[in-house]
PDB file of C-alpha atoms and ligand atoms in Angstrom:
ATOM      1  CA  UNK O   1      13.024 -10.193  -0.956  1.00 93.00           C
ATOM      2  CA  UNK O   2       9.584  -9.379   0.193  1.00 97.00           C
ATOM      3  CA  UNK O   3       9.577  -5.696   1.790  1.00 98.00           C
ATOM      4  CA  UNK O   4       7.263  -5.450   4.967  1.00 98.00           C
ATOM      5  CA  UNK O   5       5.047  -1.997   4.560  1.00 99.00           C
ATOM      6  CA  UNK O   6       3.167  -0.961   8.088  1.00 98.00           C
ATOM      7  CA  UNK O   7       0.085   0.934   7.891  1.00 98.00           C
ATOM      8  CA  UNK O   8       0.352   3.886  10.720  1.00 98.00           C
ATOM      9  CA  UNK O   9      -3.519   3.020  10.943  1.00 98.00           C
ATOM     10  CA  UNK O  10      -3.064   0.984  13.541  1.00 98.00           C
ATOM     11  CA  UNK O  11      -0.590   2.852  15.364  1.00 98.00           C
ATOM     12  CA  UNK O  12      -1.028   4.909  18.627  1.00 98.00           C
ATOM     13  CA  UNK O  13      -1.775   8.789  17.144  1.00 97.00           C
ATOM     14  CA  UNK O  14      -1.121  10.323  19.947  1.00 98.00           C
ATOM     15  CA  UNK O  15       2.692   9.177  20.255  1.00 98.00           C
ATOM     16  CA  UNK O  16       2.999   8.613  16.660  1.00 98.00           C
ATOM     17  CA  UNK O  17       7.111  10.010  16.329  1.00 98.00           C
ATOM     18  CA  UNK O  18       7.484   7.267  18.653  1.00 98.00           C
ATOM     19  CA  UNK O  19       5.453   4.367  16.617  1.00 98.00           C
ATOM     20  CA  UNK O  20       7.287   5.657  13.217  1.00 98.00           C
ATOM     21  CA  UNK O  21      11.117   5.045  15.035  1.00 98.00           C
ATOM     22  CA  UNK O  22       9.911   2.459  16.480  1.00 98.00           C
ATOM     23  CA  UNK O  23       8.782   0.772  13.398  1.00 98.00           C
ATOM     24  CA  UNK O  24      11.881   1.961  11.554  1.00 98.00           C
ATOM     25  CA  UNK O  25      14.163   0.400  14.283  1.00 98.00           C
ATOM     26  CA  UNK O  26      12.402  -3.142  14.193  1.00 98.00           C
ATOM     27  CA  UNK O  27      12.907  -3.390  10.462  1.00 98.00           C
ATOM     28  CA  UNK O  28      10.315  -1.574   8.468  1.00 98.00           C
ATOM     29  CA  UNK O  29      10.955  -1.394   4.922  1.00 98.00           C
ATOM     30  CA  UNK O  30       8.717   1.437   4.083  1.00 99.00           C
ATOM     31  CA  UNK O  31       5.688   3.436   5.731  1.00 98.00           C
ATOM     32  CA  UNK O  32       2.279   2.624   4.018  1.00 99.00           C
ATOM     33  CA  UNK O  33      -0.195   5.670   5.079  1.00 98.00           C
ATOM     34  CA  UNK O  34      -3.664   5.602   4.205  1.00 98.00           C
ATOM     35  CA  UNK O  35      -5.786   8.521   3.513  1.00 98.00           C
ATOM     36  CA  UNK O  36      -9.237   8.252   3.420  1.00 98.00           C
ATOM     37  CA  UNK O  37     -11.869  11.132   2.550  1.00 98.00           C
ATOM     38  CA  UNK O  38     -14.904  10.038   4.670  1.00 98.00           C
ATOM     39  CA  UNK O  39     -16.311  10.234   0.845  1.00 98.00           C
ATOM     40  CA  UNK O  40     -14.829   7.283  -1.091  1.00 98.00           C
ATOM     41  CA  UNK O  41     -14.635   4.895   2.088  1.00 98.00           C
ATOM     42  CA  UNK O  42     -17.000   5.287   4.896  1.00 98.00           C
ATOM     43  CA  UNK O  43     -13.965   6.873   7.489  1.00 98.00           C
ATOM     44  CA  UNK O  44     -11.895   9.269   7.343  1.00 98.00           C
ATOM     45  CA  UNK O  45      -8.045   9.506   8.644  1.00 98.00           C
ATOM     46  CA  UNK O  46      -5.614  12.482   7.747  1.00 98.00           C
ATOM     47  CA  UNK O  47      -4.237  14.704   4.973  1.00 98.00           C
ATOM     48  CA  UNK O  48      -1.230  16.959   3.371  1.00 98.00           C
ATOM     49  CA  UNK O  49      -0.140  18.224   6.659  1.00 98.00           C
ATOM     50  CA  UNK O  50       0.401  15.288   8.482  1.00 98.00           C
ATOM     51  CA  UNK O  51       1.719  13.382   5.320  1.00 98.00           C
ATOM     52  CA  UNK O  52       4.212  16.624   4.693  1.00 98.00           C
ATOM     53  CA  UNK O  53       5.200  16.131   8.943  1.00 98.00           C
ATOM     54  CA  UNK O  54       5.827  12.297   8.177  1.00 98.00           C
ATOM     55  CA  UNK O  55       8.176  12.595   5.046  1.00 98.00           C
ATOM     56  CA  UNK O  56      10.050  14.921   7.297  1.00 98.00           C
ATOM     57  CA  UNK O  57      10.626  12.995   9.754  1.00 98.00           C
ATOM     58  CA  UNK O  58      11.145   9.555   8.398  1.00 98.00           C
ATOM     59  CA  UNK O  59      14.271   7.631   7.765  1.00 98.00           C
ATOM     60  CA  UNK O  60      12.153   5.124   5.027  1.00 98.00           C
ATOM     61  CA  UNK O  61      10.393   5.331   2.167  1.00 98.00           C
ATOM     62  CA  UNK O  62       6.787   6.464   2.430  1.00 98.00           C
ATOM     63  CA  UNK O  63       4.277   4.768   0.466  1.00 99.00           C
ATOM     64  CA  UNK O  64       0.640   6.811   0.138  1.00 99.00           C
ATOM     65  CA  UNK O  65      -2.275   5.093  -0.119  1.00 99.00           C
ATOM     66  CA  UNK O  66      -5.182   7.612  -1.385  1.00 98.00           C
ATOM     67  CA  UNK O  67      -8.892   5.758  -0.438  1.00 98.00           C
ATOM     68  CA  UNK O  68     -10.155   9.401  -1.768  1.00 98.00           C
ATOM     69  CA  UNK O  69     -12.654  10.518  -4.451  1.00 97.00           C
ATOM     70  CA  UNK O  70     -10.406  13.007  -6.052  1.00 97.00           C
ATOM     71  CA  UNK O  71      -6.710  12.149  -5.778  1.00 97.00           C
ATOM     72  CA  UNK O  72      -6.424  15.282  -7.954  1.00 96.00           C
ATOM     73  CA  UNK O  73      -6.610  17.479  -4.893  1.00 97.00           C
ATOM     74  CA  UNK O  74      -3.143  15.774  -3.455  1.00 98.00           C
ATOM     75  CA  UNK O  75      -1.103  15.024  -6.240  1.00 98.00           C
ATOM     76  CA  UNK O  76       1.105  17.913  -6.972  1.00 98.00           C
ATOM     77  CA  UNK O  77       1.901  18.345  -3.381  1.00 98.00           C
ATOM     78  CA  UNK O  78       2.766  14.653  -3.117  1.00 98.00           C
ATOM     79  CA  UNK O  79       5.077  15.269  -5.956  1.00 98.00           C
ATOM     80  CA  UNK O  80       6.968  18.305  -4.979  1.00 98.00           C
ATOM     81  CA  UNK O  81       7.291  16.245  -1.379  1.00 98.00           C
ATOM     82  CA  UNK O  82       8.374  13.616  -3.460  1.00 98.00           C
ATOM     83  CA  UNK O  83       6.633  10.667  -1.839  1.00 98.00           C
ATOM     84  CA  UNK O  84       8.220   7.577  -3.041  1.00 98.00           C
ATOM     85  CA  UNK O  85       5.226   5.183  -3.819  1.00 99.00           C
ATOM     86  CA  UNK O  86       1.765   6.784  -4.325  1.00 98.00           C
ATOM     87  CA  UNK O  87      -1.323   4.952  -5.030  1.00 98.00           C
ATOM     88  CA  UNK O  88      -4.942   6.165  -5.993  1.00 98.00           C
ATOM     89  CA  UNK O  89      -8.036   3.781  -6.934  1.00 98.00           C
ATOM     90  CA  UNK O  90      -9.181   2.902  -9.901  1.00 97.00           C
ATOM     91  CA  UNK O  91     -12.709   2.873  -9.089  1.00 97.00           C
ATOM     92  CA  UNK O  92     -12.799   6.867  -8.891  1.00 96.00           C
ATOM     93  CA  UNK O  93     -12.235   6.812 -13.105  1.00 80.00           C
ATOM     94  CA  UNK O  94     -10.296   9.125 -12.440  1.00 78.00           C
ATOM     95  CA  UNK O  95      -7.454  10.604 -15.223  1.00 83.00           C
ATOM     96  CA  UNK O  96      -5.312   7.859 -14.645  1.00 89.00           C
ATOM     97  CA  UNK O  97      -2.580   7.938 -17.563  1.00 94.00           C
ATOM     98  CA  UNK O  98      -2.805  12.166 -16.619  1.00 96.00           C
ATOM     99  CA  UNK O  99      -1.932  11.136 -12.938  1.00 97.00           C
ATOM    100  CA  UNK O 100       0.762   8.890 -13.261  1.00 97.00           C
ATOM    101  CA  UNK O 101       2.467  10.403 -15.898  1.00 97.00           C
ATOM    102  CA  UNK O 102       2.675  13.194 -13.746  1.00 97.00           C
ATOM    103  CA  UNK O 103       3.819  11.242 -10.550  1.00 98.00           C
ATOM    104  CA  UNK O 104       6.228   9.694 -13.066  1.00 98.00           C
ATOM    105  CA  UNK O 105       7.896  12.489 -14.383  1.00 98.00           C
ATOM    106  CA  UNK O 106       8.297  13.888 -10.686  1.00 98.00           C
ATOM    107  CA  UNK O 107       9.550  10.626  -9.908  1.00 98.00           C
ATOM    108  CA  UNK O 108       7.238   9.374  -7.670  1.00 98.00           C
ATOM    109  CA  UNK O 109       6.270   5.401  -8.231  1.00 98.00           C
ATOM    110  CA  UNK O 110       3.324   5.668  -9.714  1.00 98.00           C
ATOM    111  CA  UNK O 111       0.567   2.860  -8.077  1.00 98.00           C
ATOM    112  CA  UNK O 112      -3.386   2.451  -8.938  1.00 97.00           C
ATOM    113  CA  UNK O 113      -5.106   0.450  -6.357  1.00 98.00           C
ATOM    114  CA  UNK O 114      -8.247  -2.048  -6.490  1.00 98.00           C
ATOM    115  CA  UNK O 115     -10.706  -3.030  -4.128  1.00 98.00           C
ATOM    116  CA  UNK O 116     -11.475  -6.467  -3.553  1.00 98.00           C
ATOM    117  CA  UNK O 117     -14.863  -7.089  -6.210  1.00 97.00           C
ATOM    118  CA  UNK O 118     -13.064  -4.959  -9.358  1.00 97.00           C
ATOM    119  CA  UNK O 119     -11.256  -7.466 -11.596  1.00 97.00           C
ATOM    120  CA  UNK O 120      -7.533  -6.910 -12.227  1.00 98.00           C
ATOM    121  CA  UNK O 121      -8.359  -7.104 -16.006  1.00 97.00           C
ATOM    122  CA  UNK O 122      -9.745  -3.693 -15.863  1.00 96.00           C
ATOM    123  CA  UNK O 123      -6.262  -2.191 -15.103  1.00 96.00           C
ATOM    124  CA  UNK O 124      -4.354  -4.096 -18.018  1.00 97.00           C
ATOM    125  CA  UNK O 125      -4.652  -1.504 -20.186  1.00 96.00           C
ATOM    126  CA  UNK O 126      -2.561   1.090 -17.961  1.00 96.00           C
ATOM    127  CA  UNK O 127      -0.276  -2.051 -16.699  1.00 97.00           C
ATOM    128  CA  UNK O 128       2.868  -0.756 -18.990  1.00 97.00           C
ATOM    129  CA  UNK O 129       2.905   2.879 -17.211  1.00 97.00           C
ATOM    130  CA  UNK O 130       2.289   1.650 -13.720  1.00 98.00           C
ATOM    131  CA  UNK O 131       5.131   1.337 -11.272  1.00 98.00           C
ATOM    132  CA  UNK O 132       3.207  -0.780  -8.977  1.00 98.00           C
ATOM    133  CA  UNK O 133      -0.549  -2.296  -8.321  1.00 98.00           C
ATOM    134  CA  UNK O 134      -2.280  -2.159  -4.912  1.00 98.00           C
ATOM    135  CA  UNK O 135      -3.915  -5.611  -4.350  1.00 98.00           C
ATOM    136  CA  UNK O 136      -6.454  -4.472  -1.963  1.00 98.00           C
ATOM    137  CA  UNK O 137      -7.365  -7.684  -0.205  1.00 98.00           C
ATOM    138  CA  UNK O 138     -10.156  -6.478   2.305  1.00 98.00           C
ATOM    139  CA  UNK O 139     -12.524  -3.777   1.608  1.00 98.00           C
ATOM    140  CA  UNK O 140     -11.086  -0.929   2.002  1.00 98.00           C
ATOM    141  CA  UNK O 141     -11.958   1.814   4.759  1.00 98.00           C
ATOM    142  CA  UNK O 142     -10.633   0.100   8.181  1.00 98.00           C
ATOM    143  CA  UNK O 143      -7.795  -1.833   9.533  1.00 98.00           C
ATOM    144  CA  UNK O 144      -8.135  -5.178  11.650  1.00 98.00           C
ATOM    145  CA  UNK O 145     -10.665  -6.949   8.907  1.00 98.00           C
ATOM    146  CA  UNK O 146      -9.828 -10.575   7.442  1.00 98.00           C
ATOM    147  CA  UNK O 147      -8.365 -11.675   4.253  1.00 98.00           C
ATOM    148  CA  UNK O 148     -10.189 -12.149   1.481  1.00 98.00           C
ATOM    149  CA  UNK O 149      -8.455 -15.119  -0.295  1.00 97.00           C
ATOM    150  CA  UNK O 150     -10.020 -14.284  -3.395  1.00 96.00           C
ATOM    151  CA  UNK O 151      -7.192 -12.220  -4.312  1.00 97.00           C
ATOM    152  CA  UNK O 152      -4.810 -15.017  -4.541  1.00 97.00           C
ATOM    153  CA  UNK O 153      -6.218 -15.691  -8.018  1.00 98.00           C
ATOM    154  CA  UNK O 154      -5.608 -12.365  -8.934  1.00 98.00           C
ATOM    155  CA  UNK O 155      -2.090 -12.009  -7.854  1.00 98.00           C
ATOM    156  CA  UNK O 156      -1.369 -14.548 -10.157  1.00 98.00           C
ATOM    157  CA  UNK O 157      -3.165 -13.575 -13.068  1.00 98.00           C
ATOM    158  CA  UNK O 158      -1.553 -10.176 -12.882  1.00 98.00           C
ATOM    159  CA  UNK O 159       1.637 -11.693 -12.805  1.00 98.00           C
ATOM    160  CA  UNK O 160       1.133 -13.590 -15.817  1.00 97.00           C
ATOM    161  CA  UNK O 161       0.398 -10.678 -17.640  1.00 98.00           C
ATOM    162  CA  UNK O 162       2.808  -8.422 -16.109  1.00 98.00           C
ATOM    163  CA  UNK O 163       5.610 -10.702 -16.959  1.00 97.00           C
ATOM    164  CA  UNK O 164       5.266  -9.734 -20.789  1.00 94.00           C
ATOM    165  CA  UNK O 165       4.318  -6.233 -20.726  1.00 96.00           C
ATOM    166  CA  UNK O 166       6.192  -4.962 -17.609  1.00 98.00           C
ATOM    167  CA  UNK O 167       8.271  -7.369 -15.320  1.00 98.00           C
ATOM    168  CA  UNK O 168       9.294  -4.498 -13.207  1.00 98.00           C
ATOM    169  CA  UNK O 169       5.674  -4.230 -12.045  1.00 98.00           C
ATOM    170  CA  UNK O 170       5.949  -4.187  -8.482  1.00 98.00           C
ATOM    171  CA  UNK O 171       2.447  -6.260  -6.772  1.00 98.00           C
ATOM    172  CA  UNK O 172       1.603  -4.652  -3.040  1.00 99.00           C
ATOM    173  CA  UNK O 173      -0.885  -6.690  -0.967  1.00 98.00           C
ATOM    174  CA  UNK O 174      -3.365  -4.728   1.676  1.00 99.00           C
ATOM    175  CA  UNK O 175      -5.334  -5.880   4.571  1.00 98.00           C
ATOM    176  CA  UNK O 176      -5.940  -8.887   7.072  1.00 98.00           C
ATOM    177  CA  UNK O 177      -2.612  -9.781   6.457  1.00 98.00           C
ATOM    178  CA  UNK O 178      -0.655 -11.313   8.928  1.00 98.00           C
ATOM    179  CA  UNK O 179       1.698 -14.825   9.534  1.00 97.00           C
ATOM    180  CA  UNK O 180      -1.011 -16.902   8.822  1.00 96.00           C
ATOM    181  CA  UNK O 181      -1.937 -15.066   4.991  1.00 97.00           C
ATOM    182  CA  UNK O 182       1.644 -14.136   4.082  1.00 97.00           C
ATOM    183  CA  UNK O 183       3.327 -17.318   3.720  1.00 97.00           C
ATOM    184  CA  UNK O 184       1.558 -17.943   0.113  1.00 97.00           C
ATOM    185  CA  UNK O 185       1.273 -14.155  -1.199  1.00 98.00           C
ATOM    186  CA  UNK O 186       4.821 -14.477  -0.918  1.00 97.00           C
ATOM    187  CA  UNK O 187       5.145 -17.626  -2.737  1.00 96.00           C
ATOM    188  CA  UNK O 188       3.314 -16.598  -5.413  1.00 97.00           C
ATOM    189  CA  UNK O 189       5.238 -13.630  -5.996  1.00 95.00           C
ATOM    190  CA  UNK O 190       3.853 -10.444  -3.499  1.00 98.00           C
ATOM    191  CA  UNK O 191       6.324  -8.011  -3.923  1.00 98.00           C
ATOM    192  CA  UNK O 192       5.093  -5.433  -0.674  1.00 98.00           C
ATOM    193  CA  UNK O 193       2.602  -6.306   2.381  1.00 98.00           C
ATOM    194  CA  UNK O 194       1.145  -3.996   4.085  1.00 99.00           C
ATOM    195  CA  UNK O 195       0.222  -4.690   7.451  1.00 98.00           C
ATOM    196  CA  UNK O 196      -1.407  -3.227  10.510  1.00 98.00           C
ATOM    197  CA  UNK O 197      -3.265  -4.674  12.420  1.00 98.00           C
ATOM    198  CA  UNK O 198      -0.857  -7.725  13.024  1.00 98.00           C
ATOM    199  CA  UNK O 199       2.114  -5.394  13.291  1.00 98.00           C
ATOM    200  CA  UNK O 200       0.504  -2.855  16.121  1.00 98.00           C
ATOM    201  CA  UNK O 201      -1.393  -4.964  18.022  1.00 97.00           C
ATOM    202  CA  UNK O 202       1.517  -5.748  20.771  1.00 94.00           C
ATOM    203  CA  UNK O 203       4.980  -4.107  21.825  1.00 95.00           C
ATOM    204  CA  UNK O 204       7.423  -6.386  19.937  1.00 98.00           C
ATOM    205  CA  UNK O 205       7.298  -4.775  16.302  1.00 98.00           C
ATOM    206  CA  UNK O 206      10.454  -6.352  15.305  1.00 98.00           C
ATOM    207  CA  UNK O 207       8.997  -9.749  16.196  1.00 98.00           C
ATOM    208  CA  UNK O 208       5.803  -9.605  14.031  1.00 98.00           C
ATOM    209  CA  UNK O 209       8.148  -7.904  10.772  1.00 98.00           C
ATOM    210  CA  UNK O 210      10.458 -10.805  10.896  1.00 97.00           C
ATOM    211  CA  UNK O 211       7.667 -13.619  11.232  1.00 97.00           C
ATOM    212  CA  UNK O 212       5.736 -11.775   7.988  1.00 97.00           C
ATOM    213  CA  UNK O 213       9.122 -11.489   6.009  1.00 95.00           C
ATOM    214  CA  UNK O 214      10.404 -15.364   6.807  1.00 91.00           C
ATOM    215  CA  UNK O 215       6.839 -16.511   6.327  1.00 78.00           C
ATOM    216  CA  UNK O 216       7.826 -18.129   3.326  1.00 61.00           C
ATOM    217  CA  UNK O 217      10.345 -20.904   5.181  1.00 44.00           C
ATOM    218  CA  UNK O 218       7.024 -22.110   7.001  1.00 46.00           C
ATOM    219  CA  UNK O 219       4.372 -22.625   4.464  1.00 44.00           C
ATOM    220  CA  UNK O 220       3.371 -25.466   3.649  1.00 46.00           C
ATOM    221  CA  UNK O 221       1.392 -24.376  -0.042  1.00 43.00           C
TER     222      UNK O 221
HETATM  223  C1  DX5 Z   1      -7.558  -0.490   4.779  1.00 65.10           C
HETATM  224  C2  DX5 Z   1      -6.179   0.085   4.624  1.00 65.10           C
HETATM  225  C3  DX5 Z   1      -5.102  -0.803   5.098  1.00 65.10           C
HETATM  226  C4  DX5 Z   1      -5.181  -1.147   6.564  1.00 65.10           C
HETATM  227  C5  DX5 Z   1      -4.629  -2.502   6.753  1.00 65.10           C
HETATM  228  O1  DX5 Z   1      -8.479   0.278   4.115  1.00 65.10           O
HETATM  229  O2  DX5 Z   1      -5.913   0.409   3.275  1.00 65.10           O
HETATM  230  O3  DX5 Z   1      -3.820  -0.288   4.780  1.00 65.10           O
HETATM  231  O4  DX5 Z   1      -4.503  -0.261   7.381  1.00 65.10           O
HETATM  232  O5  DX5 Z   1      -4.876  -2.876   8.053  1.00 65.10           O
HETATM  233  P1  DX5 Z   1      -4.855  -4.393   8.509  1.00 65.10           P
HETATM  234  O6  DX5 Z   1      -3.477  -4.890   8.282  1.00 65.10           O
HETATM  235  O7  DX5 Z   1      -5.226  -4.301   9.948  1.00 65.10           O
HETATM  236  O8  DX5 Z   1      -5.878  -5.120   7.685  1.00 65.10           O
HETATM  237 ZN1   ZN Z   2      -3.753   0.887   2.723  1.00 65.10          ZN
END
C-alpha cells in the first residue's frame, strides 16, 4: 500500500499544531518536511528547532527532506531525535556512505535524494546501503510546480535494479503530484508521495489523501 507523505510547505505556519493534527486525523501516513538552506535551493524554510518541536509533537513518522549544502551540520541531531526517514541530495557530493552509515546505525532510514536532470545511475553504486531514494520530480526549492514526467522512466529503471541488489529499497516521489500524476507512479511501483500543494490547497485534507492513495482504481495506464 502506497503511504501518502504531506509536505508542511504548503501548510498555514502560523497555525501549524493545527495543520499537523489535522493532517494526522485525515489519514497522513507520515510528515515529509523540507529544509532548505537559501544556499543549495534558491529559498529557504526552517531548521533543528522547529524539526526538534515537530517530532515532539507528532503522532506519525517524520520524514526530513534536507535541500541543504551541508547535511553534515544536521545529522547527529537528527539522529539522537531519531527522525524516522532522512534524506540529503546527492548533488552536494557529499560523504554519502559516512552519512548513512551513521543514520543507519542510529536507526534512522537512511534516504539520498535527486533532482530532476541527475540520472538515477549515479546513485547505483550506494543503492545496497540506502533505505530509500527521493525521486525528486520537480526542481526542487518550492511547492505548487508541475510534474515532470520524465521521472517515470526513472522509477522504473531504479526498480529494475533495485530488485536484485536491494528489494527493500523503498522509492519516494516529490513534487506536482496530485490525482491526476499519482495514478501511474503508483502503478509502477511508488512506494511514498509526497504532496503539498494538492493536499493544502482546500479544507478537506482527508478528501485529497484518499483520492491520491485510491488513485490506482482510476487509471487508465
Ligand atoms: C520541493 C519540495 C516538495 C514540495 C512539494 O522542493 O521538496 O516537498 O513541498 O510540493 P508540491 O506537492 O506542491 O509540489
Ligand atoms: Zn520535499
Amino acid at each position: 500500500m502506497v503511504k501518502i507523505a504531506p509536505s508542511i510547505l504548503s501548510a498555514d505556519f502560523v497555525r501549524l499544531e493545527n495543520e499537523i493534527n489535522k493532517v494526522q486525523k485525515a489519514g497522513a501516513d507520515i510528515l515529509h518536511l523540507d529544509v532548505m538552506d537559501g544556499h543549495f535551493v534558491p529559498n529557504l524554510t526552517f531548521g533543528l528547532p522547529i524539526i526538534k518541536s515537530i517530532k515532539d509533537h507528532a503522532s506519525i513518522p517524520i520524514d526530513v527532506h534536507l535541500m541543504v549544502t551541508n547535511p553534515e551540520n544536521f545529522l547527529k541531531e537528527l539522529c539522537e531525535w531519531k527522525i524516522d526517514y532522512v534524506s540529503f541530495h546527492q548533488e552536494v557530493n557529499s560523504k554519502e556512505p559516512k552519512h548513512i552509515k551513521l543514520l543507519k546505525e542510529n536507526g534512522v532510514k537512511a534516504g539520498l535524494a535527486i533532482n530532476p536532470a541527475t540520472p538515477v545511475e549515479s546513485i547505483f553504486p550506494l543503492i545496497s546501503l540506502l533505505d530509500f531514494v527521493l525521486i525528486m520530480s520537480v526542481n526542487p526549492g518550492f511547492g505548487g510546480q508541475s510534474f515532470m514526467p520524465i521521472v517515470y522512466e526513472k522509477i522504473k529503471t531504479l526498480k529494475i535494479f533495485a530488485a536484485k541488489i536491494n528489494p527493500s529499497l523503498e522509492i519516494e516521489v516529490d513534487g506536482g503530484i496530485n490525482d491526476k500524476t499519482a495514478p501511474k507512479l503508483i502503478s509502477i511501483g511508488a512506494d511514498i508521495l509526497v504532496a503539498g500543494s494538492y493536499i493544502f490547497a482546500d479544507d478537506d485534507y482527508k478528501t485529497k489523501i484518499q483520492l491520491l492513495r485510491n488513485s490506482k482504481s482510476c487509471s487508465t495506464i
